[in-house]
Coordinates of C-alpha atoms in Angstrom, one line a residue:
M19 CA -8.4 -12.7 -0.6
I20 CA -10.3 -9.9 -2.1
L21 CA -13.3 -8.2 -0.5
T22 CA -15.4 -5.8 -2.6
D23 CA -18.9 -4.4 -2.8
D24 CA -18.5 -3.9 -6.6
D25 CA -20.4 -6.8 -8.3
D26 CA -18.6 -6.3 -11.6
L27 CA -15.2 -6.3 -9.9
A28 CA -16.1 -9.5 -8.0
V29 CA -17.1 -11.2 -11.3
S30 CA -13.8 -10.1 -12.9
C31 CA -11.7 -11.3 -9.9
R32 CA -13.4 -14.7 -9.9
S33 CA -12.7 -15.1 -13.5
L34 CA -9.1 -14.1 -13.2
R35 CA -8.4 -16.5 -10.3
N36 CA -9.9 -19.4 -12.3
L37 CA -7.9 -19.1 -15.6
C38 CA -10.6 -16.8 -17.1
F39 CA -12.7 -19.8 -18.2
Q40 CA -15.8 -18.6 -19.9
P41 CA -19.0 -19.6 -18.0
H42 CA -20.6 -21.2 -21.0
R43 CA -17.4 -22.6 -22.7
R44 CA -15.0 -23.9 -20.0
F45 CA -11.7 -24.1 -22.0
V46 CA -12.2 -20.9 -24.0
H47 CA -10.3 -17.9 -22.8
E48 CA -11.1 -14.3 -23.7
R49 CA -8.4 -13.0 -21.3
L50 CA -5.3 -14.4 -19.5
G51 CA -5.9 -15.5 -16.0
W52 CA -4.3 -17.5 -13.2
N53 CA -4.9 -20.6 -11.2
L54 CA -5.3 -18.8 -7.8
R55 CA -8.1 -20.7 -6.2
M56 CA -7.7 -21.3 -2.4
T57 CA -7.9 -24.7 -0.9
N58 CA -10.5 -25.4 1.7
M59 CA -7.8 -25.3 4.3
Q60 CA -6.5 -21.9 3.2
A61 CA -10.1 -20.6 3.2
A62 CA -10.7 -21.9 6.7
V63 CA -7.5 -20.3 8.0
G64 CA -8.4 -17.0 6.2
L65 CA -11.8 -16.9 7.8
A66 CA -10.4 -17.7 11.2
Q67 CA -7.9 -14.8 10.8
L68 CA -10.7 -12.5 9.8
E69 CA -12.6 -13.3 13.0
R70 CA -9.6 -11.9 14.9
L71 CA -9.0 -8.9 12.6
D72 CA -10.3 -6.3 15.1
A73 CA -8.0 -7.6 17.8
F74 CA -5.0 -7.7 15.4
V75 CA -5.6 -4.0 14.4
V76 CA -5.8 -2.9 18.0
R77 CA -2.5 -4.7 18.8
K78 CA -0.8 -3.3 15.7
R79 CA -1.9 0.3 16.4
R80 CA -0.7 -0.1 20.0
M81 CA 2.7 -1.3 18.8
G82 CA 2.9 1.5 16.2
A83 CA 2.0 4.1 18.9
M84 CA 4.7 2.7 21.1
Y85 CA 7.4 2.8 18.3
T86 CA 6.3 6.4 17.5
E87 CA 6.6 7.5 21.1
L88 CA 10.0 5.9 21.5
L89 CA 11.4 7.3 18.1
K90 CA 9.6 10.6 17.8
D91 CA 12.6 12.7 18.7
L92 CA 15.1 10.9 16.5
P93 CA 16.4 13.6 14.1
G94 CA 16.6 12.9 10.4
V95 CA 14.1 10.0 10.4
Q96 CA 10.6 10.1 9.0
L97 CA 8.2 7.9 10.9
P98 CA 4.9 6.6 9.5
L99 CA 2.0 9.0 9.5
P100 CA -0.7 7.9 12.1
L101 CA -3.5 9.5 10.1
T102 CA -4.3 11.0 6.8
D103 CA -7.5 12.6 5.5
Y104 CA -8.5 9.3 4.0
A105 CA -7.2 6.6 6.4
E106 CA -5.9 5.7 9.8
N107 CA -2.7 3.7 9.9
I108 CA -2.9 0.2 11.3
Y109 CA 0.9 -0.2 11.3
W110 CA 0.9 -3.6 9.7
V111 CA 4.5 -2.8 9.1
Y112 CA 6.5 0.0 10.7
G113 CA 8.7 1.8 8.1
L114 CA 11.4 4.3 8.7
M115 CA 12.8 6.8 6.1
I116 CA 16.3 8.1 6.8
D117 CA 17.0 11.6 5.6
E118 CA 19.9 11.5 3.1
S119 CA 21.6 14.3 5.0
R120 CA 22.4 11.7 7.8
G121 CA 25.0 10.1 5.5
L122 CA 23.4 6.7 6.0
D123 CA 21.3 4.6 3.7
A124 CA 18.8 1.8 4.6
E125 CA 21.2 -0.9 3.6
E126 CA 23.9 0.3 6.1
A127 CA 21.3 0.9 8.8
M128 CA 19.9 -2.6 8.4
R129 CA 23.5 -4.1 8.4
R130 CA 24.3 -2.3 11.7
L131 CA 21.0 -3.4 13.2
A132 CA 21.6 -7.0 12.2
E133 CA 24.9 -6.8 14.0
N134 CA 22.9 -6.0 17.1
G135 CA 20.4 -8.9 16.6
I136 CA 17.7 -6.8 15.0
G137 CA 16.3 -8.2 11.7
C138 CA 14.9 -5.6 9.3
R139 CA 13.5 -5.6 5.7
P140 CA 14.1 -3.1 3.0
F141 CA 11.3 -1.1 1.3
F142 CA 10.2 -2.5 -2.0
Y143 CA 12.6 -2.1 -5.0
P144 CA 11.1 0.3 -7.6
M145 CA 9.3 -1.4 -10.5
H146 CA 11.1 0.6 -13.1
Q147 CA 14.4 -0.8 -11.8
Q148 CA 13.3 -4.5 -11.7
P149 CA 15.7 -6.5 -14.0
V150 CA 12.8 -8.7 -15.3
L151 CA 10.9 -5.6 -16.4
Q152 CA 13.9 -3.9 -17.9
R153 CA 14.7 -7.1 -19.9
M154 CA 11.2 -6.8 -21.3
G155 CA 12.0 -3.3 -22.5
L156 CA 9.7 -1.6 -20.0
F157 CA 10.6 1.7 -18.3
E158 CA 13.5 2.3 -20.7
G159 CA 15.3 5.6 -19.8
E160 CA 12.7 6.4 -17.1
S161 CA 13.5 7.7 -13.7
Y162 CA 11.2 8.0 -10.6
P163 CA 13.3 9.8 -8.0
V164 CA 10.8 9.5 -5.1
A165 CA 10.6 5.7 -5.5
E166 CA 14.3 5.5 -5.9
R167 CA 15.0 7.5 -2.8
M168 CA 12.4 5.5 -0.8
S169 CA 14.0 2.2 -1.9
R170 CA 17.5 3.5 -1.0
Q171 CA 16.5 5.2 2.4
G172 CA 13.6 3.2 3.7
F173 CA 13.3 0.0 5.7
Y174 CA 11.0 -1.8 8.0
I175 CA 11.8 -2.5 11.6
P176 CA 10.3 -5.6 13.4
S177 CA 6.6 -5.5 13.8
G178 CA 5.4 -9.0 14.2
M179 CA 2.4 -9.7 16.4
A180 CA 4.5 -11.7 18.8
L181 CA 6.8 -8.8 19.7
T182 CA 6.7 -7.9 23.4
D183 CA 6.8 -4.4 24.7
E184 CA 10.4 -5.1 26.0
Q185 CA 11.4 -6.2 22.5
I186 CA 9.9 -3.1 20.9
R187 CA 11.8 -0.9 23.4
R188 CA 15.1 -2.8 22.5
V189 CA 14.5 -2.3 18.8
A190 CA 13.8 1.4 19.3
E191 CA 17.0 1.8 21.4
M192 CA 19.1 0.0 18.7
V193 CA 17.6 2.2 16.0
K194 CA 18.5 5.3 17.9
K195 CA 22.0 4.0 18.5
V196 CA 22.5 3.1 14.9
I197 CA 21.0 6.2 13.3
S198 CA 22.2 8.8 15.9

């Protein structure tokens, strides 16, 4: 779902989601597009979720604040920023960055957490290292050290809406045990 107050962007998005059919000539394409139209059921679920958005954000920020309080003294780990000059974090996910000086990468940390019943997800893999894009000849010989380090050292701890405070405390304790 895309929300915008830019009329030109809205027209462009509608066109892209509907195979870029021309309004006056249905099967003529000036650009490549996709078939990304929602079903009525998907739209209904999306609207129902939007009605609960404010409550979701309050819950996620509470969970993020709890994780931050529990993990704030963990050395060598960068926690998500709660606020920048342009946005306030809603903590839809809660990512950790392990400093390389700890001698531990995200993959090993996630493996150890999994052994203790904590499921985690890695940060996204850098685009310039994606095999499909490399096979296309893109990013040849290019390096992006920040993206590479984030991919190697970053991971997300559980942050689903159904987590209880007790589960959040358990996750935080296991993170401290694994990374300390």
